[in-house]
Coordinates of C-alpha atoms in Angstrom, one line a residue:
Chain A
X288 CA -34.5 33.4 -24.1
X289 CA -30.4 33.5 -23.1
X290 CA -30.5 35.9 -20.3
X291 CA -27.2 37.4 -20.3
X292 CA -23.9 36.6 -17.6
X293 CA -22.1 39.1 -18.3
X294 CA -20.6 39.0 -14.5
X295 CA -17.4 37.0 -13.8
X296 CA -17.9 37.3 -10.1
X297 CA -20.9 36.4 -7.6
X298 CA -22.0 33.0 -10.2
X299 CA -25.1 31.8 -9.1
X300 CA -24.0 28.0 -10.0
X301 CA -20.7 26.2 -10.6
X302 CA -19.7 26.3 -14.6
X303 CA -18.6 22.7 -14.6
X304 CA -21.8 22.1 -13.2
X305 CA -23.4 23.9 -16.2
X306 CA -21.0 22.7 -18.7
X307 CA -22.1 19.0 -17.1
X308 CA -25.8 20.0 -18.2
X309 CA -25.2 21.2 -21.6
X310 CA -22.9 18.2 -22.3
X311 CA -25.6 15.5 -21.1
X312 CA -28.4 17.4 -22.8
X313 CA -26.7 17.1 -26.2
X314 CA -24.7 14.2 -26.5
X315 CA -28.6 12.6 -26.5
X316 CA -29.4 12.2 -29.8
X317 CA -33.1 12.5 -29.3
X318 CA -32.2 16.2 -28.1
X319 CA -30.3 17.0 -30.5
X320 CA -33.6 16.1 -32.9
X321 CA -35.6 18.0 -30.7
X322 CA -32.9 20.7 -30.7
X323 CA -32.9 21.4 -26.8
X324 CA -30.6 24.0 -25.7
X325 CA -30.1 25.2 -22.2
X326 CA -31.5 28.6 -21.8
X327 CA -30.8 29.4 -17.7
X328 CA -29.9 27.4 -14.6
X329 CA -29.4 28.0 -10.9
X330 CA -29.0 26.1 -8.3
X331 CA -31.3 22.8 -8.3
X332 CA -33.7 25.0 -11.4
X333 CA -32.8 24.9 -15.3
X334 CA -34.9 26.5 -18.1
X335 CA -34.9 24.5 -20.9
X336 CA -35.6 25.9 -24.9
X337 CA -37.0 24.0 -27.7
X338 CA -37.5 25.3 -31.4
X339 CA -39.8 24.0 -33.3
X340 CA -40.5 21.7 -36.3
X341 CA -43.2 20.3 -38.2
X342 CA -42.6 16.3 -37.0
X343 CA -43.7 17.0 -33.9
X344 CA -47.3 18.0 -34.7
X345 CA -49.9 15.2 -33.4
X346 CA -53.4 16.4 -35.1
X347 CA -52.5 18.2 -38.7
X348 CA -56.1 20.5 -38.5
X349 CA -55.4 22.4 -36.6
X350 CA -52.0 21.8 -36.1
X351 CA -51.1 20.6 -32.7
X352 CA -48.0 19.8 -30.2
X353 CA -47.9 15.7 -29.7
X354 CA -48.6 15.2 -26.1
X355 CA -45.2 13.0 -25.8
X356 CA -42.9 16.2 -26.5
X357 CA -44.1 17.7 -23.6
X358 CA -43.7 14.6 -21.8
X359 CA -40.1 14.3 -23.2
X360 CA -39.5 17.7 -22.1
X361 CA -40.7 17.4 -18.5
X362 CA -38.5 13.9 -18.4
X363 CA -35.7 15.4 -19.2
X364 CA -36.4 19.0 -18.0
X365 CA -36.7 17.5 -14.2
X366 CA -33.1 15.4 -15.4
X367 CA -30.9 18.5 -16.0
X368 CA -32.7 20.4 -12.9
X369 CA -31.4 17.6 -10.7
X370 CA -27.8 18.0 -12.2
X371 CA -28.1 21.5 -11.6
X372 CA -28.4 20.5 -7.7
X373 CA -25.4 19.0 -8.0
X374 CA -26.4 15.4 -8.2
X375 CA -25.9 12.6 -10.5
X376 CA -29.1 11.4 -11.9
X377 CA -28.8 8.0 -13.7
X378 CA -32.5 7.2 -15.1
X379 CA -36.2 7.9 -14.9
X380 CA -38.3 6.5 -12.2
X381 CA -41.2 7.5 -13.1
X382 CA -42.5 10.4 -15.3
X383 CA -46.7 12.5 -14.8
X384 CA -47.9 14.8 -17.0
X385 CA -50.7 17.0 -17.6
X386 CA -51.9 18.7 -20.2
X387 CA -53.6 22.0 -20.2
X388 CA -53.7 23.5 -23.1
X389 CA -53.3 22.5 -26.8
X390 CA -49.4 23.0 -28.2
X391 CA -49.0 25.4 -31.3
X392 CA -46.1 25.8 -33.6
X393 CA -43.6 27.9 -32.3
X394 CA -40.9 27.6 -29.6
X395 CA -41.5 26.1 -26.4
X396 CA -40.1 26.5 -22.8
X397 CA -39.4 24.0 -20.1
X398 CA -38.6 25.0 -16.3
X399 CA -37.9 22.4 -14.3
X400 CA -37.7 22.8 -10.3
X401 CA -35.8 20.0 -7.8
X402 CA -38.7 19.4 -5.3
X403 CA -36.2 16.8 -3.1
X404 CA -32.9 15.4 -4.0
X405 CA -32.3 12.5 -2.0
X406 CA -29.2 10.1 -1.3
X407 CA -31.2 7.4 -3.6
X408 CA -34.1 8.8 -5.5
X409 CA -34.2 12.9 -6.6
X410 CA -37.8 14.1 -7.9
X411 CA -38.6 17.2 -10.2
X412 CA -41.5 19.4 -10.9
X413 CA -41.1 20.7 -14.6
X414 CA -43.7 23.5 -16.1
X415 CA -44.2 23.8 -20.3
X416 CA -45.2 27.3 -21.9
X417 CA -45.5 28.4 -24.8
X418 CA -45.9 32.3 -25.3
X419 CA -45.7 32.7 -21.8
X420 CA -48.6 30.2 -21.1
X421 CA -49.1 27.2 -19.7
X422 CA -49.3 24.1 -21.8
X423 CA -48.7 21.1 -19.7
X424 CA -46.8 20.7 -16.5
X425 CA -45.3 17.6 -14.8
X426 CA -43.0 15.5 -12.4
X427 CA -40.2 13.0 -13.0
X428 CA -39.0 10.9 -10.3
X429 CA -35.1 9.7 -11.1
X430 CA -33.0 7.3 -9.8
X431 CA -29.6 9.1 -7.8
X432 CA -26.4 7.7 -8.1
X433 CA -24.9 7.7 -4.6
X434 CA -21.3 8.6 -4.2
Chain B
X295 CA -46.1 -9.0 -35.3
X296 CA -48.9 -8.5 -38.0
X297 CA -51.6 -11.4 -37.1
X298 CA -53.6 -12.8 -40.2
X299 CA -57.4 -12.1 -40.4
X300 CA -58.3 -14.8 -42.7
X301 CA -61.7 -15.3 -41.9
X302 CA -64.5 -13.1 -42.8
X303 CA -67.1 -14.1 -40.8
X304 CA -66.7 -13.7 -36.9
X305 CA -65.1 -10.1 -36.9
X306 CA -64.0 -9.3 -33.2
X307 CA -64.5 -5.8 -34.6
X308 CA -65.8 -3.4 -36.6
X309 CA -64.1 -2.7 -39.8
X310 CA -64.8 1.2 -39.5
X311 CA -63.6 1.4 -36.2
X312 CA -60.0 -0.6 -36.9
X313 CA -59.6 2.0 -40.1
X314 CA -60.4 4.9 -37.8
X315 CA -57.9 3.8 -35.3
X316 CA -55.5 3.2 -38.3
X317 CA -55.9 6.7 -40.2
X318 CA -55.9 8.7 -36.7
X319 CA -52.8 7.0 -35.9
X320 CA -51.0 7.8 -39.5
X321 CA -52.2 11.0 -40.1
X322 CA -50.2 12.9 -37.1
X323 CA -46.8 13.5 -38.3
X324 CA -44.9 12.4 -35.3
X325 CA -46.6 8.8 -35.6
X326 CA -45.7 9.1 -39.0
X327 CA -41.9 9.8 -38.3
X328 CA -42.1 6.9 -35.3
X329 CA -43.1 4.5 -37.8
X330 CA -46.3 3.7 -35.7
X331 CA -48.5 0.7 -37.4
X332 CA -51.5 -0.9 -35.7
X333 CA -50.5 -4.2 -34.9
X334 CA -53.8 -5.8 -33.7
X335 CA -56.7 -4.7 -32.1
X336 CA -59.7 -6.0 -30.7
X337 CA -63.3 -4.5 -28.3
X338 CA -61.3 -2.1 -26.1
X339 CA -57.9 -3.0 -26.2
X340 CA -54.7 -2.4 -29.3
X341 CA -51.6 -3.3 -30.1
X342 CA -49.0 -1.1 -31.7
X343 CA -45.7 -1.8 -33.2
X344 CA -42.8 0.9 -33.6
X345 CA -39.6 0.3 -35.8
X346 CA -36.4 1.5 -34.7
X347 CA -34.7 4.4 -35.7
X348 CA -31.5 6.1 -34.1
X349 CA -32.8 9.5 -33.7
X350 CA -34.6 8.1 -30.5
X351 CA -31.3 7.4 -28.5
X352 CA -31.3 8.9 -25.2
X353 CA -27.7 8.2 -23.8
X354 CA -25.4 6.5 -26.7
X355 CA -23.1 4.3 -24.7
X356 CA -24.7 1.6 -24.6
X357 CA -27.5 3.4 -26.7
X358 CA -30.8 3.3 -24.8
X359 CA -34.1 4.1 -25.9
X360 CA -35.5 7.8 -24.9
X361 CA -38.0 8.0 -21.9
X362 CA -40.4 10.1 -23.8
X363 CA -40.7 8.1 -26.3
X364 CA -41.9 5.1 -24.8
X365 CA -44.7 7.7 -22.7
X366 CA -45.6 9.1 -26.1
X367 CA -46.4 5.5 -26.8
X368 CA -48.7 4.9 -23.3
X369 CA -50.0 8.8 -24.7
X370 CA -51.0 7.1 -28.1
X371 CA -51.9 3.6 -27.7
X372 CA -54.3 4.4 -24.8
X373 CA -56.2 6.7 -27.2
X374 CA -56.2 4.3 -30.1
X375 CA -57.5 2.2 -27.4
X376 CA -60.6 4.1 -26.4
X377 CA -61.1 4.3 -30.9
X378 CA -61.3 0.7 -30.3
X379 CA -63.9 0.7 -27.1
X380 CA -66.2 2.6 -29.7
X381 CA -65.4 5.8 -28.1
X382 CA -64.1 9.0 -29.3
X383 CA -61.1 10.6 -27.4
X384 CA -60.4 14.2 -27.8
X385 CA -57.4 15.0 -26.1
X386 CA -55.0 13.5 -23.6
X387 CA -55.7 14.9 -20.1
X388 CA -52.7 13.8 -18.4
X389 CA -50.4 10.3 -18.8
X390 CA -48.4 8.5 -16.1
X391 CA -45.3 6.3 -17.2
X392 CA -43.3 3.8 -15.1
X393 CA -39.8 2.8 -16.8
X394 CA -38.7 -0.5 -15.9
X395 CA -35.9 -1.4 -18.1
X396 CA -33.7 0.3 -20.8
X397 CA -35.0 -0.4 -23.7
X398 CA -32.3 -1.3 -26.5
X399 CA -32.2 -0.6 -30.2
X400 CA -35.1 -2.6 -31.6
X401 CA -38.8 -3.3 -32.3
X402 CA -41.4 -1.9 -29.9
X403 CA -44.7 -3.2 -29.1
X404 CA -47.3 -1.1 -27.4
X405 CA -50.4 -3.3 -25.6
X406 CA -53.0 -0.6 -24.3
X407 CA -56.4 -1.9 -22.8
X408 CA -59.3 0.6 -21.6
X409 CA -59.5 1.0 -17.8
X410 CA -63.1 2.6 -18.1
X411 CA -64.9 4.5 -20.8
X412 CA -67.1 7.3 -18.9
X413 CA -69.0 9.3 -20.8
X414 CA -66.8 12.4 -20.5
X415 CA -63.5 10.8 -20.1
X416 CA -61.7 7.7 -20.5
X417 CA -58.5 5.9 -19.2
X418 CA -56.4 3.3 -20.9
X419 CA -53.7 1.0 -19.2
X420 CA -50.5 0.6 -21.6
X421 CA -47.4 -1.6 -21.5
X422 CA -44.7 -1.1 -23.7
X423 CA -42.1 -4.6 -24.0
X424 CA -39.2 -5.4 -26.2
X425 CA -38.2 -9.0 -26.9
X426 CA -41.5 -9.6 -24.9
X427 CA -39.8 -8.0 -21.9
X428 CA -41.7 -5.1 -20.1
X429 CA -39.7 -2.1 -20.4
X430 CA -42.2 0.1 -19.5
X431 CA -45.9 0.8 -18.6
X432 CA -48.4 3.4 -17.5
X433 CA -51.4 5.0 -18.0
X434 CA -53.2 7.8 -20.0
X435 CA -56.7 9.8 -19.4
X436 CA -58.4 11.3 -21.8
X437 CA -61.1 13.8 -22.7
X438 CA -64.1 11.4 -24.4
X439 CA -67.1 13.6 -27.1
X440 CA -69.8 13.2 -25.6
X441 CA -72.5 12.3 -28.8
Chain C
X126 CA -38.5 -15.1 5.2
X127 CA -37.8 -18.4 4.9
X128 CA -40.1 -20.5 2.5
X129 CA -40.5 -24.3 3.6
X130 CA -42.4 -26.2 1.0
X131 CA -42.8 -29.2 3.0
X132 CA -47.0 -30.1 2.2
X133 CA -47.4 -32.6 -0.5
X134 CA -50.9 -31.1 -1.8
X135 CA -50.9 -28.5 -4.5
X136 CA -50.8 -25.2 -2.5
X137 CA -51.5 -22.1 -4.6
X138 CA -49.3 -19.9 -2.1
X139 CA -46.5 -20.5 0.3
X140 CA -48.7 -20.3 4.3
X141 CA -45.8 -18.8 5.7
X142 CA -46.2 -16.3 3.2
X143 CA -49.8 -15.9 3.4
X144 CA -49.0 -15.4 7.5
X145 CA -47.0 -13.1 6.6
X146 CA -49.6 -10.9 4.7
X147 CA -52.1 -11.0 7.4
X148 CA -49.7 -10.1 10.3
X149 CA -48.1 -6.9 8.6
X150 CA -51.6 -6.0 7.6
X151 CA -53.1 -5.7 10.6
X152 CA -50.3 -5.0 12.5
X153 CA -50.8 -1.2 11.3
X154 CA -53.4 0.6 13.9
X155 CA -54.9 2.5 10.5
X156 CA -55.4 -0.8 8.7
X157 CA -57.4 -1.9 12.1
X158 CA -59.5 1.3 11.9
X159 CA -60.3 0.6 8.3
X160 CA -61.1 -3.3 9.3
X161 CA -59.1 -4.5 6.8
X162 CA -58.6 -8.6 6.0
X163 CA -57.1 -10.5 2.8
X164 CA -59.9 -12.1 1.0
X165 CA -58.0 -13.9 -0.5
X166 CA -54.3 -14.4 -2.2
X167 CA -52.3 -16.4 -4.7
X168 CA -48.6 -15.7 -6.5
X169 CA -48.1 -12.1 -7.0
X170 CA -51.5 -10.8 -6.1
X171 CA -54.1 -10.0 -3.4
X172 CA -57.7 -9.0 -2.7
X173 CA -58.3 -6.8 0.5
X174 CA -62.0 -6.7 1.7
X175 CA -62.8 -3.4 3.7
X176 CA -66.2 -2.9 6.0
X177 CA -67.8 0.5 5.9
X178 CA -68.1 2.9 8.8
X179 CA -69.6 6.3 8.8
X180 CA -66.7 8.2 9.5
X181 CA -65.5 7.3 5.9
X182 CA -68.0 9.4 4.6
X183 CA -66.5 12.3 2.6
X184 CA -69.7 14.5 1.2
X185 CA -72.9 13.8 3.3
X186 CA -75.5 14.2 0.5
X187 CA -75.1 11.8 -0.3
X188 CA -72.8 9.8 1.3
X189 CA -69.8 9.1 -0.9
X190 CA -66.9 7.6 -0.2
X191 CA -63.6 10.0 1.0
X192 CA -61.1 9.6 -2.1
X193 CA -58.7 9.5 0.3
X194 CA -60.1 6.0 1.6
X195 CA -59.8 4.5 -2.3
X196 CA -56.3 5.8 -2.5
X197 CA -54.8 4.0 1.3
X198 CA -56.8 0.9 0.0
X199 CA -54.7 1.1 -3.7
X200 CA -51.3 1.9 -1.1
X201 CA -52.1 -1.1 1.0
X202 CA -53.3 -3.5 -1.4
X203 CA -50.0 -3.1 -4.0
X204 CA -47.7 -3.4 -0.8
X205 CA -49.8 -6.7 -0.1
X206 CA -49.6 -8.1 -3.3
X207 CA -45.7 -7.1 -3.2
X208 CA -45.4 -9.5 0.0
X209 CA -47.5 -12.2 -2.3
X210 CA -44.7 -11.9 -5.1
X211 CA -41.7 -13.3 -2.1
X212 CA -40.1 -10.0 -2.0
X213 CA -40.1 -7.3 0.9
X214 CA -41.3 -3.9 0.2
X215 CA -40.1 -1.5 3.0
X216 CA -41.9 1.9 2.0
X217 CA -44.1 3.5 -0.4
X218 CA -42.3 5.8 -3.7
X219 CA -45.5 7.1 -4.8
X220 CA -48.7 5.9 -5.3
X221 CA -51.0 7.4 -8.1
X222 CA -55.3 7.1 -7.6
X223 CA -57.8 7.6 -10.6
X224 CA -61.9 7.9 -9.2
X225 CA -64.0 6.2 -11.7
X226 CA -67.1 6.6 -10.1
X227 CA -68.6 8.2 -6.4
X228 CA -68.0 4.9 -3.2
X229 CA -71.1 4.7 -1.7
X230 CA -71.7 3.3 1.8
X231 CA -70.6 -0.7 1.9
X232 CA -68.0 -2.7 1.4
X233 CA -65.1 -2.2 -0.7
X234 CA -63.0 -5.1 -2.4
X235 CA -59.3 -4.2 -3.8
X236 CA -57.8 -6.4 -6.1
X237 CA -54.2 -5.6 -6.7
X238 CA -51.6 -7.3 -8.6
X239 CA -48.1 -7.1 -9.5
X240 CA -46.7 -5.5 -12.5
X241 CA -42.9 -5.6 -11.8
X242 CA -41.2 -6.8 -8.6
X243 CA -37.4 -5.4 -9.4
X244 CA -34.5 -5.9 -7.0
X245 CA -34.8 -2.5 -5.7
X246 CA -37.9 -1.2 -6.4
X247 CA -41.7 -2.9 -7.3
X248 CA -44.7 -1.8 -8.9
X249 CA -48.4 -3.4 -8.2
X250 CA -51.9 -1.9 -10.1
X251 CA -55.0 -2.1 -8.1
X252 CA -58.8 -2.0 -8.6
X253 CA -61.4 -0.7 -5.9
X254 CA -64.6 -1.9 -6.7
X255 CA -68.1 -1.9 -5.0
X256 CA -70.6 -4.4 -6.0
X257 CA -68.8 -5.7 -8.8
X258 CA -68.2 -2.2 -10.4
X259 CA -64.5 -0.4 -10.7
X260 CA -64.7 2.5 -8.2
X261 CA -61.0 3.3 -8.2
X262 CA -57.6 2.5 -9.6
X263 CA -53.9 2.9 -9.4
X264 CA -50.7 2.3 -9.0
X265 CA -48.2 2.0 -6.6
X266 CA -44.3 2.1 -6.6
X267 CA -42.8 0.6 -3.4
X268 CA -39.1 0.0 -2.3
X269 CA -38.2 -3.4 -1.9
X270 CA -35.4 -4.6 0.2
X271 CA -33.0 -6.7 -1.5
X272 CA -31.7 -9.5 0.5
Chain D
X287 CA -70.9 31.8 -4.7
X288 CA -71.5 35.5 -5.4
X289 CA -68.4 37.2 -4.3
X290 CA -69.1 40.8 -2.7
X291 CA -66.5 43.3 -2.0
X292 CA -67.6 45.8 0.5
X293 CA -64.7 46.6 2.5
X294 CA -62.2 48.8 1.9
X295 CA -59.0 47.3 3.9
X296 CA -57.2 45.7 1.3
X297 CA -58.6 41.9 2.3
X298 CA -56.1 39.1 0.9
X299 CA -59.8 36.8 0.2
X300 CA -63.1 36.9 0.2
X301 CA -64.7 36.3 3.6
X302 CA -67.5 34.3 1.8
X303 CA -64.9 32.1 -0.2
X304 CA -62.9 31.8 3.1
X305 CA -66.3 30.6 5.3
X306 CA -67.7 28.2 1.9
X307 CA -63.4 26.2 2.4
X308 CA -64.2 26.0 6.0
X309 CA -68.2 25.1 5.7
X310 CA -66.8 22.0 3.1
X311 CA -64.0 20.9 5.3
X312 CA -65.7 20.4 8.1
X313 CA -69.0 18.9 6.7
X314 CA -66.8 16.3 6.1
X315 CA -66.6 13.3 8.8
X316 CA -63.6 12.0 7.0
X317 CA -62.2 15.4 7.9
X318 CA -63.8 15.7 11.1
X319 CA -62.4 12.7 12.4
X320 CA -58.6 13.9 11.1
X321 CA -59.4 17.0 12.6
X322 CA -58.6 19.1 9.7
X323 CA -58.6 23.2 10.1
X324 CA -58.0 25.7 7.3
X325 CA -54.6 27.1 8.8
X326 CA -54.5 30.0 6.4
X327 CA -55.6 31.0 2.7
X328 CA -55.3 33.3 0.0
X329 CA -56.2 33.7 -3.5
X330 CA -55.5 29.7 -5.5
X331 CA -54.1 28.4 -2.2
X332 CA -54.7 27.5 1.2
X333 CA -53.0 25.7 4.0
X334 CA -54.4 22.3 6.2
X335 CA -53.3 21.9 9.5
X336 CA -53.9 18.5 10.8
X337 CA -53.3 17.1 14.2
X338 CA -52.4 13.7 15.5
X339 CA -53.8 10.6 16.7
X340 CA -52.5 7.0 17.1
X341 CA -55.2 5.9 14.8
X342 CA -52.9 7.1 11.8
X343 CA -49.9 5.3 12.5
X344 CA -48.8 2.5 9.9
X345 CA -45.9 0.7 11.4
X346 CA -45.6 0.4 15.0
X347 CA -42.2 0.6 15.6
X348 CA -41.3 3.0 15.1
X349 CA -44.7 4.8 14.8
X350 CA -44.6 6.3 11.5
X351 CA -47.7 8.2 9.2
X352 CA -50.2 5.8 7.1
X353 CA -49.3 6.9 3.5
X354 CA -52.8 7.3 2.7
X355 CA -53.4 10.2 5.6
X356 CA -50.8 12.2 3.4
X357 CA -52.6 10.8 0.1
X358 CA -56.2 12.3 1.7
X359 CA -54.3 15.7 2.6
X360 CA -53.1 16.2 -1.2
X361 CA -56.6 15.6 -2.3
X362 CA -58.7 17.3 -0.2
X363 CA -55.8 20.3 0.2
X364 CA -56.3 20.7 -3.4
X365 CA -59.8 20.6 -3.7
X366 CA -60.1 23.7 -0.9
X367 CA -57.2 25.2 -3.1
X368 CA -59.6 25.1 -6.3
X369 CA -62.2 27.3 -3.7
X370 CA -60.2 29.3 -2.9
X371 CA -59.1 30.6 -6.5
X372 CA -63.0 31.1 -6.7
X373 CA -64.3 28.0 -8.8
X374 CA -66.2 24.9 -7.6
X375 CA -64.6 21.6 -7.6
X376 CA -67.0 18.9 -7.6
X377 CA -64.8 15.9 -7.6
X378 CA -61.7 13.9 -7.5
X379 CA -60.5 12.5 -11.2
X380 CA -57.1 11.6 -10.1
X381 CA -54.2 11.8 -7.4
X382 CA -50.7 11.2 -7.2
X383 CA -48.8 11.5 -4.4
X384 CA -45.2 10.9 -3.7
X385 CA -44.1 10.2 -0.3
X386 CA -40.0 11.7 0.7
X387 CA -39.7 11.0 4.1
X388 CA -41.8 9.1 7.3
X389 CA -43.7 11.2 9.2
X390 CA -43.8 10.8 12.7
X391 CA -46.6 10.8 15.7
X392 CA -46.9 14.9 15.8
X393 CA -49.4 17.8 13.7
X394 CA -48.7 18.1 9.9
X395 CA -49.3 20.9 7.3
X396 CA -50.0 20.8 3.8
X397 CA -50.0 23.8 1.6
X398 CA -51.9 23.6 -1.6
X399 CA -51.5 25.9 -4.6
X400 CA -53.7 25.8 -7.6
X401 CA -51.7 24.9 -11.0
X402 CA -54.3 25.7 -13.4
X403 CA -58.3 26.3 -12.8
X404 CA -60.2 26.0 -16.4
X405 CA -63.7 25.9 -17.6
X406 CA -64.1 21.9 -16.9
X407 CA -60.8 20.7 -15.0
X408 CA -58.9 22.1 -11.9
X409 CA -55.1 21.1 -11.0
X410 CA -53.2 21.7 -7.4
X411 CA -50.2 21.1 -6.4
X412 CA -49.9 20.3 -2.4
X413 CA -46.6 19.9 0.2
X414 CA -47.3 17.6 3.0
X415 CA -44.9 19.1 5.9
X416 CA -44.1 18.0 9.6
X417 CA -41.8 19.8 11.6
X418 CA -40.9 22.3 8.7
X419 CA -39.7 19.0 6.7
X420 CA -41.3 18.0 3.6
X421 CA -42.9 14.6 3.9
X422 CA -44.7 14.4 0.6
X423 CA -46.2 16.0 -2.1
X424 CA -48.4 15.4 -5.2
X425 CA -51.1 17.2 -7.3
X426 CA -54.6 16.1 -7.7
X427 CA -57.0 16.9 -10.8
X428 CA -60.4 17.6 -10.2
X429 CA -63.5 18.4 -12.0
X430 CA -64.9 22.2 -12.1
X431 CA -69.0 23.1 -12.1
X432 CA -68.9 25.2 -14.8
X433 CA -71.2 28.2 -14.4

């Protein structure tokens, strides 16, 4: 999922704000249950990988996702995408989600979109797929700090 | 947070539909890891308590209590809800949560009420309070078998 | 703003506030389209009746309702009941609809009441019925200008 | 609903689909009183222009859009989305819209793309724009005919 940056020059995104991301992201200790790991960013976008394990099933037969890890996700998939536009996001507004399609085990992937980052309130759009489908998709709306 | 149900005549509810609502609710392994325990229920409407465990820290200082954890309570209480309208949920269609307040370490209590219970879907109306404060609140729809 | 308490009898709301209500509700040329009026009002909540009229009309066979009708009155109605609570909300955040069941021609009645009225932000839940059954519900999150 | 495909030029839609979004739009006197036109459409999206008229405006001064206007463009944008990825919406289940800036007295555009179009459910998202400035946005789920 890491695509490779193997370029020094022409960086699509400032590394502290990168380093910023990765940093928030894992000093949460809910993330670091949920193992979370950055997997790309760009400017006011970030991609957002989670592995998988069995305390996050919801129905046992078959097994399936719990509806609030995708929700987690898109909450704090549309928090790191507002970083990565350079603001300072400071809590959750608000948070929608829809579900499409049942999780499965396996590794899941999170990419979040800034739809407007305002001087007092930044909002998110954030997609969830699993082997390249769509399993739920969602929007956070997040309070901004203002300089 | 457990209310006493000394009588036996003049049940509110069935008896089969409270141990539905409890053995749906324990047998998902992410309730189980929560802690989740029905509280109280009665026609329509639940109450469900969650313990505290550190693992659900969003940002530790001061520790507050993870956004999607308190929408995977609005997901789960609305659909142990609709159990308790006499309905049978399916699957969360999408789920809508408002934060108001941090919540701290400590006790949760979940109140969910049912909205409506159409005959192919069904919305609950949930709100999540710590130390009887409202910490958060929202709303979940879900897919309802038809018989 | 000011809130003189000066009657002896037991009012159930502040007049000036009630005054209030009226004035920025039909001070809006779309709320004088829709003909709407308080029906009524006490701390923290409202009920808006609305008239019909054709143009409202969304499918013609039958007539139903335009959803888009259900969600101004759920808008309107939390901002309203936000006014009811003593504070001032200045603008609409987002405002969330769920359609129960097809409006038919007649009036409509919103009920809408207050769920949290923060320093900077407030939140009110609203019912649209139609002959005494739920047509419509949601939510509202407004900005609120702190004095 | 039978979707021929005589021509040869490489057509971006089907001329039937394109004619059933316009038939539906305009049958509409909710919509023909907004004076909604298909602006353009392709395959899962389409966009809505509106014009103006006084009759919209919320606060007088200074003049701004009725959030509900923008609430009935996200709804009914979507809905002609769902046509025009070729399946039949047949109502409204929910709305959210989220509202990032006043609109003014002038014409407005939204642009609807369709999120997901499955066997019973339908999902678009939709951009509210005036002046090439993004005013609001939101997502509506609807209910698909099936087949």
């Amino acid at each position: 999922m890491q695509k490779p940056r193997q370029k020094k020059e022409r960086v699509t995104m400032d590394e502290d704000r990168r380093n910023l991301i990765v940093e928030r992201l894992q000093m949460s200790p809910f993330h670091q249950w949920l193992g979370l790991e950055l997997a790309d960013c760009g400017e006011g976008w970030v991609e957002i990988a989670m592995p998988w394990r069995d305390e996050l099933i919801s129905s046992p037969e078959p097994p399936t996702l719990h509806g609030g890890i995708s929700a987690s996700l898109i909450d704090m998939a549309g928090l790191s995408a507002l970083r990565a536009a350079g603001v300072t996001p400071v809590g959750t507004i608000y948070m929608h989600a829809d579900y499409h399609r049942a999780g499965r085990p396996g590794p899941l992937l999170a990419r979040s979109e800034v739809v407007r980052a305002g001087r007092s309130m930044g909002i998110a759009d954030t997609r969830v797929s699993q082997d390249g489908k769509l399993i739920a998709s969602g929007r956070g709306g997040y309070r901004i700090k203002s300089d």
